[in-house]
């Protein structure tokens, strides 16, 4: 018998929505996993998880009381099998209050780089938005980004607005999160975390808005229409926003800072599969702000994601995983 056939194989069970399964479990991932001794086993959430065992690890992106109960029962009988991640930890990042409260308390000072969140408030009563001095009373300043309270990946959770004045505030419905818009050079850094494996990439973001430009902007604007505004302003020679971004020339945060922030985020969240969006303050290049956190993001968008995930799986089964790996009954 060959050495390859004698090698211990590991069963990684995955429970995902059809759309998530299609995007993640690609032939390239299955091939890489197989080569490294990992068998990816599809879990049917409508059948008993216990009866579909054994597994060396379970990863999932499913929600609901029934599924959480399945995980608890499985974990009680298989306490040494990691469940990635616990429903309780996932729920914290599905609510922008608990998500951003956690990020606000996270203080990372690494050499000269600082890590925090933009000024923000949670508004639960509509009348707070209708006063003439509403923005001052909330200790914010325009423009602000209006985000839904829930960040569960649904269509509604992605409906965001840029608010320029009091009239824009009055158009909002509560509950809602208001977050100060910070000029950041039109670039967002997306940090993907899979246990101890971390990858940072840069993407185009909303353009900077000058004080001069703010004088011409009124009311509110859905994120879906901001690109139209940009296209129109490109034709105006007096435009004061920056649109043409050469990502190749944008400096990345230092690798040591990315790794340290990822470690702190991982431990604070109690999660292993997530990403977070970070911007660099255009007025202070050493100040980084986390503006969003997403559970189990689209790893397949990353070049070489197959190696990142299979490294993570092997870390798990070899008990080298990050802090916070637990069963389902956290």
GROMACS .gro file of C-alpha atoms in nm:
model
  330
    1UNK     CA    1   0.000   0.000   0.000
    2UNK     CA    2   0.138   0.345  -0.096
    3UNK     CA    3   0.228   0.616   0.153
    4UNK     CA    4  -0.048   0.832   0.004
    5UNK     CA    5  -0.316   0.571   0.070
    6UNK     CA    6  -0.182   0.508   0.421
    7UNK     CA    7  -0.201   0.876   0.516
    8UNK     CA    8  -0.481   0.960   0.759
    9UNK     CA    9  -0.770   1.132   0.589
   10UNK     CA   10  -0.987   1.395   0.754
   11UNK     CA   11  -1.360   1.447   0.706
   12UNK     CA   12  -1.460   1.814   0.701
   13UNK     CA   13  -1.837   1.847   0.699
   14UNK     CA   14  -1.989   2.162   0.548
   15UNK     CA   15  -2.345   2.292   0.584
   16UNK     CA   16  -2.409   2.583   0.349
   17UNK     CA   17  -2.690   2.740   0.152
   18UNK     CA   18  -2.702   2.629  -0.214
   19UNK     CA   19  -2.567   2.966  -0.328
   20UNK     CA   20  -2.281   2.961  -0.077
   21UNK     CA   21  -2.196   2.601  -0.159
   22UNK     CA   22  -2.180   2.680  -0.530
   23UNK     CA   23  -1.942   2.971  -0.478
   24UNK     CA   24  -1.714   2.805  -0.221
   25UNK     CA   25  -1.700   2.432  -0.295
   26UNK     CA   26  -1.542   2.462  -0.637
   27UNK     CA   27  -1.361   2.175  -0.812
   28UNK     CA   28  -1.027   2.346  -0.747
   29UNK     CA   29  -1.093   2.343  -0.372
   30UNK     CA   30  -1.209   1.982  -0.373
   31UNK     CA   31  -0.897   1.880  -0.567
   32UNK     CA   32  -0.658   2.067  -0.338
   33UNK     CA   33  -0.830   1.927  -0.029
   34UNK     CA   34  -0.817   1.572  -0.164
   35UNK     CA   35  -0.445   1.608  -0.238
   36UNK     CA   36  -0.386   1.715   0.122
   37UNK     CA   37  -0.581   1.434   0.282
   38UNK     CA   38  -0.909   1.619   0.334
   39UNK     CA   39  -1.250   1.492   0.227
   40UNK     CA   40  -1.514   1.765   0.203
   41UNK     CA   41  -1.849   1.612   0.301
   42UNK     CA   42  -2.176   1.788   0.227
   43UNK     CA   43  -2.410   1.797   0.529
   44UNK     CA   44  -2.785   1.777   0.474
   45UNK     CA   45  -2.933   2.014   0.735
   46UNK     CA   46  -3.271   1.840   0.705
   47UNK     CA   47  -3.125   1.517   0.837
   48UNK     CA   48  -2.973   1.437   1.175
   49UNK     CA   49  -2.621   1.579   1.195
   50UNK     CA   50  -2.525   1.307   1.441
   51UNK     CA   51  -2.630   1.035   1.199
   52UNK     CA   52  -2.419   1.190   0.921
   53UNK     CA   53  -2.104   1.174   1.135
   54UNK     CA   54  -1.819   1.107   1.183
   55UNK     CA   55  -1.657   1.444   1.113
   56UNK     CA   56  -1.323   1.584   1.219
   57UNK     CA   57  -1.464   1.935   1.191
   58UNK     CA   58  -1.791   2.104   1.092
   59UNK     CA   59  -1.807   2.438   0.912
   60UNK     CA   60  -2.139   2.606   0.845
   61UNK     CA   61  -2.326   2.917   0.739
   62UNK     CA   62  -2.682   2.828   0.828
   63UNK     CA   63  -2.915   2.995   1.076
   64UNK     CA   64  -3.226   2.924   1.275
   65UNK     CA   65  -3.330   2.761   1.601
   66UNK     CA   66  -3.349   2.409   1.458
   67UNK     CA   67  -3.000   2.422   1.313
   68UNK     CA   68  -2.853   2.566   1.633
   69UNK     CA   69  -3.016   2.280   1.825
   70UNK     CA   70  -2.861   2.031   1.584
   71UNK     CA   71  -2.519   2.180   1.652
   72UNK     CA   72  -2.568   2.168   2.029
   73UNK     CA   73  -2.675   1.804   2.021
   74UNK     CA   74  -2.384   1.710   1.796
   75UNK     CA   75  -2.136   1.899   2.014
   76UNK     CA   76  -2.263   1.734   2.333
   77UNK     CA   77  -2.185   1.392   2.186
   78UNK     CA   78  -1.868   1.502   2.003
   79UNK     CA   79  -1.706   1.760   2.232
   80UNK     CA   80  -1.366   1.730   2.063
   81UNK     CA   81  -1.495   1.808   1.713
   82UNK     CA   82  -1.460   2.181   1.634
   83UNK     CA   83  -1.772   2.359   1.507
   84UNK     CA   84  -1.683   2.665   1.302
   85UNK     CA   85  -1.830   2.888   1.428
   86UNK     CA   86  -2.066   2.900   1.727
   87UNK     CA   87  -2.414   3.046   1.656
   88UNK     CA   88  -2.376   3.279   1.954
   89UNK     CA   89  -2.058   3.435   1.817
   90UNK     CA   90  -2.205   3.462   1.468
   91UNK     CA   91  -2.513   3.640   1.603
   92UNK     CA   92  -2.298   3.916   1.750
   93UNK     CA   93  -2.172   4.025   1.408
   94UNK     CA   94  -2.521   4.008   1.256
   95UNK     CA   95  -2.621   4.301   1.474
   96UNK     CA   96  -2.433   4.624   1.403
   97UNK     CA   97  -2.476   4.737   1.765
   98UNK     CA   98  -2.294   4.441   1.919
   99UNK     CA   99  -2.057   4.422   1.619
  100UNK     CA  100  -1.943   4.781   1.647
  101UNK     CA  101  -1.949   4.787   2.027
  102UNK     CA  102  -1.692   4.509   2.011
  103UNK     CA  103  -1.486   4.697   1.754
  104UNK     CA  104  -1.507   5.020   1.956
  105UNK     CA  105  -1.356   4.846   2.259
  106UNK     CA  106  -1.077   4.700   2.050
  107UNK     CA  107  -0.768   4.912   2.099
  108UNK     CA  108  -0.471   4.827   1.883
  109UNK     CA  109  -0.162   5.046   1.881
  110UNK     CA  110   0.111   4.885   1.677
  111UNK     CA  111   0.418   5.101   1.636
  112UNK     CA  112   0.273   5.416   1.472
  113UNK     CA  113  -0.049   5.262   1.339
  114UNK     CA  114  -0.378   5.297   1.526
  115UNK     CA  115  -0.696   5.096   1.483
  116UNK     CA  116  -1.046   5.210   1.583
  117UNK     CA  117  -1.394   5.278   1.439
  118UNK     CA  118  -1.557   5.595   1.302
  119UNK     CA  119  -1.783   5.796   1.533
  120UNK     CA  120  -2.126   5.637   1.527
  121UNK     CA  121  -2.458   5.617   1.707
  122UNK     CA  122  -2.755   5.381   1.708
  123UNK     CA  123  -3.088   5.560   1.662
  124UNK     CA  124  -3.400   5.377   1.774
  125UNK     CA  125  -3.654   5.663   1.775
  126UNK     CA  126  -3.745   5.855   1.461
  127UNK     CA  127  -3.809   6.183   1.644
  128UNK     CA  128  -3.439   6.205   1.725
  129UNK     CA  129  -3.374   6.255   1.354
  130UNK     CA  130  -3.622   6.539   1.301
  131UNK     CA  131  -3.473   6.818   1.514
  132UNK     CA  132  -3.292   7.112   1.354
  133UNK     CA  133  -2.980   7.032   1.559
  134UNK     CA  134  -3.011   6.654   1.537
  135UNK     CA  135  -2.663   6.590   1.401
  136UNK     CA  136  -2.498   6.807   1.670
  137UNK     CA  137  -2.702   6.645   1.947
  138UNK     CA  138  -2.582   6.305   1.829
  139UNK     CA  139  -2.225   6.445   1.833
  140UNK     CA  140  -2.177   6.360   1.467
  141UNK     CA  141  -2.110   6.570   1.158
  142UNK     CA  142  -2.217   6.540   0.797
  143UNK     CA  143  -2.183   6.343   0.582
  144UNK     CA  144  -2.289   6.027   0.763
  145UNK     CA  145  -2.357   5.675   0.639
  146UNK     CA  146  -2.693   5.525   0.738
  147UNK     CA  147  -2.678   5.146   0.783
  148UNK     CA  148  -2.952   4.899   0.881
  149UNK     CA  149  -2.924   4.752   1.228
  150UNK     CA  150  -2.909   4.395   1.096
  151UNK     CA  151  -2.601   4.279   0.907
  152UNK     CA  152  -2.719   3.929   0.823
  153UNK     CA  153  -2.636   3.928   0.452
  154UNK     CA  154  -2.997   3.984   0.345
  155UNK     CA  155  -3.085   4.233   0.070
  156UNK     CA  156  -3.222   4.476   0.329
  157UNK     CA  157  -2.899   4.468   0.528
  158UNK     CA  158  -2.714   4.610   0.227
  159UNK     CA  159  -2.945   4.911   0.181
  160UNK     CA  160  -2.720   5.197   0.286
  161UNK     CA  161  -2.740   5.572   0.231
  162UNK     CA  162  -2.504   5.867   0.237
  163UNK     CA  163  -2.670   6.151   0.429
  164UNK     CA  164  -2.567   6.511   0.360
  165UNK     CA  165  -2.800   6.728   0.571
  166UNK     CA  166  -3.096   6.741   0.810
  167UNK     CA  167  -3.345   6.676   0.532
  168UNK     CA  168  -3.161   6.354   0.457
  169UNK     CA  169  -3.186   6.251   0.822
  170UNK     CA  170  -3.562   6.308   0.822
  171UNK     CA  171  -3.603   6.059   0.535
  172UNK     CA  172  -3.465   5.769   0.741
  173UNK     CA  173  -3.658   5.504   0.931
  174UNK     CA  174  -3.539   5.356   1.259
  175UNK     CA  175  -3.374   5.158   1.405
  176UNK     CA  176  -3.061   5.256   1.217
  177UNK     CA  177  -2.687   5.304   1.266
  178UNK     CA  178  -2.537   5.640   1.170
  179UNK     CA  179  -2.163   5.636   1.106
  180UNK     CA  180  -1.951   5.937   1.017
  181UNK     CA  181  -1.812   5.925   0.665
  182UNK     CA  182  -1.433   5.953   0.670
  183UNK     CA  183  -1.241   6.048   0.358
  184UNK     CA  184  -1.015   5.752   0.284
  185UNK     CA  185  -0.871   5.799  -0.063
  186UNK     CA  186  -1.140   5.590  -0.229
  187UNK     CA  187  -0.981   5.262  -0.115
  188UNK     CA  188  -1.096   4.996   0.132
  189UNK     CA  189  -0.873   4.719   0.266
  190UNK     CA  190  -1.054   4.388   0.308
  191UNK     CA  191  -0.890   4.154   0.557
  192UNK     CA  192  -0.992   3.788   0.522
  193UNK     CA  193  -0.936   3.562   0.821
  194UNK     CA  194  -0.946   3.182   0.828
  195UNK     CA  195  -0.815   3.089   1.171
  196UNK     CA  196  -0.446   3.181   1.177
  197UNK     CA  197  -0.444   3.239   0.802
  198UNK     CA  198  -0.485   3.605   0.705
  199UNK     CA  199  -0.499   3.777   0.366
  200UNK     CA  200  -0.541   4.151   0.301
  201UNK     CA  201  -0.653   4.288  -0.036
  202UNK     CA  202  -0.741   4.638  -0.156
  203UNK     CA  203  -1.055   4.741  -0.342
  204UNK     CA  204  -1.205   5.066  -0.473
  205UNK     CA  205  -1.447   5.237  -0.238
  206UNK     CA  206  -1.654   5.555  -0.211
  207UNK     CA  207  -1.469   5.869  -0.332
  208UNK     CA  208  -1.347   6.141  -0.101
  209UNK     CA  209  -1.584   6.435  -0.053
  210UNK     CA  210  -1.430   6.781  -0.014
  211UNK     CA  211  -1.582   7.058   0.197
  212UNK     CA  212  -1.649   7.247  -0.127
  213UNK     CA  213  -1.833   6.949  -0.270
  214UNK     CA  214  -2.043   6.912   0.045
  215UNK     CA  215  -2.196   7.256  -0.024
  216UNK     CA  216  -2.359   7.118  -0.340
  217UNK     CA  217  -2.489   6.788  -0.200
  218UNK     CA  218  -2.837   6.773  -0.049
  219UNK     CA  219  -3.062   6.517   0.119
  220UNK     CA  220  -2.956   6.155   0.091
  221UNK     CA  221  -2.818   5.923  -0.174
  222UNK     CA  222  -2.844   5.543  -0.187
  223UNK     CA  223  -2.510   5.369  -0.233
  224UNK     CA  224  -2.647   5.221  -0.556
  225UNK     CA  225  -2.665   5.570  -0.709
  226UNK     CA  226  -2.329   5.704  -0.597
  227UNK     CA  227  -2.159   5.570  -0.910
  228UNK     CA  228  -2.402   5.775  -1.121
  229UNK     CA  229  -2.313   6.086  -0.926
  230UNK     CA  230  -1.946   6.012  -0.986
  231UNK     CA  231  -1.995   5.962  -1.359
  232UNK     CA  232  -2.176   6.296  -1.389
  233UNK     CA  233  -1.916   6.482  -1.186
  234UNK     CA  234  -1.633   6.347  -1.397
  235UNK     CA  235  -1.760   6.577  -1.672
  236UNK     CA  236  -1.732   6.880  -1.444
  237UNK     CA  237  -1.386   7.036  -1.441
  238UNK     CA  238  -1.456   7.201  -1.105
  239UNK     CA  239  -1.531   6.869  -0.941
  240UNK     CA  240  -1.369   6.835  -0.600
  241UNK     CA  241  -1.395   6.458  -0.550
  242UNK     CA  242  -1.123   6.206  -0.629
  243UNK     CA  243  -1.237   5.928  -0.861
  244UNK     CA  244  -0.945   5.793  -1.059
  245UNK     CA  245  -0.778   5.548  -0.824
  246UNK     CA  246  -0.473   5.350  -0.929
  247UNK     CA  247  -0.488   5.059  -0.685
  248UNK     CA  248  -0.142   4.943  -0.785
  249UNK     CA  249   0.005   5.258  -0.633
  250UNK     CA  250  -0.192   5.238  -0.308
  251UNK     CA  251   0.030   5.136  -0.017
  252UNK     CA  252  -0.094   4.839   0.184
  253UNK     CA  253  -0.098   4.843   0.565
  254UNK     CA  254   0.209   4.673   0.707
  255UNK     CA  255   0.187   4.295   0.725
  256UNK     CA  256   0.266   4.296   1.096
  257UNK     CA  257  -0.018   4.542   1.162
  258UNK     CA  258  -0.264   4.334   0.957
  259UNK     CA  259  -0.168   4.018   1.145
  260UNK     CA  260  -0.193   4.186   1.485
  261UNK     CA  261  -0.532   4.343   1.411
  262UNK     CA  262  -0.659   4.010   1.276
  263UNK     CA  263  -0.545   3.833   1.592
  264UNK     CA  264  -0.721   4.086   1.815
  265UNK     CA  265  -1.038   4.074   1.604
  266UNK     CA  266  -1.040   3.694   1.605
  267UNK     CA  267  -1.011   3.674   1.981
  268UNK     CA  268  -1.265   3.951   2.046
  269UNK     CA  269  -1.520   3.803   1.805
  270UNK     CA  270  -1.467   3.440   1.899
  271UNK     CA  271  -1.482   3.364   1.526
  272UNK     CA  272  -1.248   3.198   1.280
  273UNK     CA  273  -1.414   3.256   0.942
  274UNK     CA  274  -1.477   3.626   0.879
  275UNK     CA  275  -1.350   3.937   0.711
  276UNK     CA  276  -1.349   4.301   0.807
  277UNK     CA  277  -1.331   4.619   0.601
  278UNK     CA  278  -1.072   4.877   0.699
  279UNK     CA  279  -1.014   5.228   0.566
  280UNK     CA  280  -0.712   5.456   0.609
  281UNK     CA  281  -0.800   5.809   0.725
  282UNK     CA  282  -0.702   6.045   0.442
  283UNK     CA  283  -0.603   6.314   0.694
  284UNK     CA  284  -0.396   6.076   0.909
  285UNK     CA  285  -0.225   5.795   0.722
  286UNK     CA  286  -0.150   5.604   1.044
  287UNK     CA  287  -0.515   5.587   1.152
  288UNK     CA  288  -0.714   5.285   1.037
  289UNK     CA  289  -1.088   5.247   1.090
  290UNK     CA  290  -1.288   4.924   1.079
  291UNK     CA  291  -1.622   4.997   0.911
  292UNK     CA  292  -1.780   4.653   0.870
  293UNK     CA  293  -1.743   4.288   0.970
  294UNK     CA  294  -1.881   3.991   0.776
  295UNK     CA  295  -1.913   3.629   0.882
  296UNK     CA  296  -1.792   3.357   0.640
  297UNK     CA  297  -1.729   3.591   0.343
  298UNK     CA  298  -1.664   3.503  -0.022
  299UNK     CA  299  -1.321   3.342   0.011
  300UNK     CA  300  -1.336   3.218  -0.348
  301UNK     CA  301  -1.275   3.579  -0.459
  302UNK     CA  302  -0.921   3.551  -0.321
  303UNK     CA  303  -0.643   3.423  -0.547
  304UNK     CA  304  -0.519   3.094  -0.404
  305UNK     CA  305  -0.811   3.061  -0.164
  306UNK     CA  306  -0.785   2.682  -0.194
  307UNK     CA  307  -0.452   2.681  -0.009
  308UNK     CA  308  -0.576   2.929   0.254
  309UNK     CA  309  -0.876   2.714   0.343
  310UNK     CA  310  -0.700   2.377   0.332
  311UNK     CA  311  -0.426   2.519   0.558
  312UNK     CA  312  -0.704   2.626   0.795
  313UNK     CA  313  -0.868   2.282   0.788
  314UNK     CA  314  -0.537   2.110   0.864
  315UNK     CA  315  -0.469   2.353   1.149
  316UNK     CA  316  -0.807   2.260   1.297
  317UNK     CA  317  -0.768   1.885   1.282
  318UNK     CA  318  -0.410   1.907   1.406
  319UNK     CA  319  -0.527   2.120   1.702
  320UNK     CA  320  -0.327   2.424   1.592
  321UNK     CA  321  -0.630   2.641   1.536
  322UNK     CA  322  -0.686   2.992   1.660
  323UNK     CA  323  -0.831   3.070   2.004
  324UNK     CA  324  -1.208   3.061   2.009
  325UNK     CA  325  -1.264   2.728   1.832
  326UNK     CA  326  -1.545   2.566   2.023
  327UNK     CA  327  -1.837   2.336   1.989
  328UNK     CA  328  -2.187   2.458   1.920
  329UNK     CA  329  -2.289   2.515   2.283
  330UNK     CA  330  -2.074   2.812   2.371
   0.00000   0.00000   0.00000
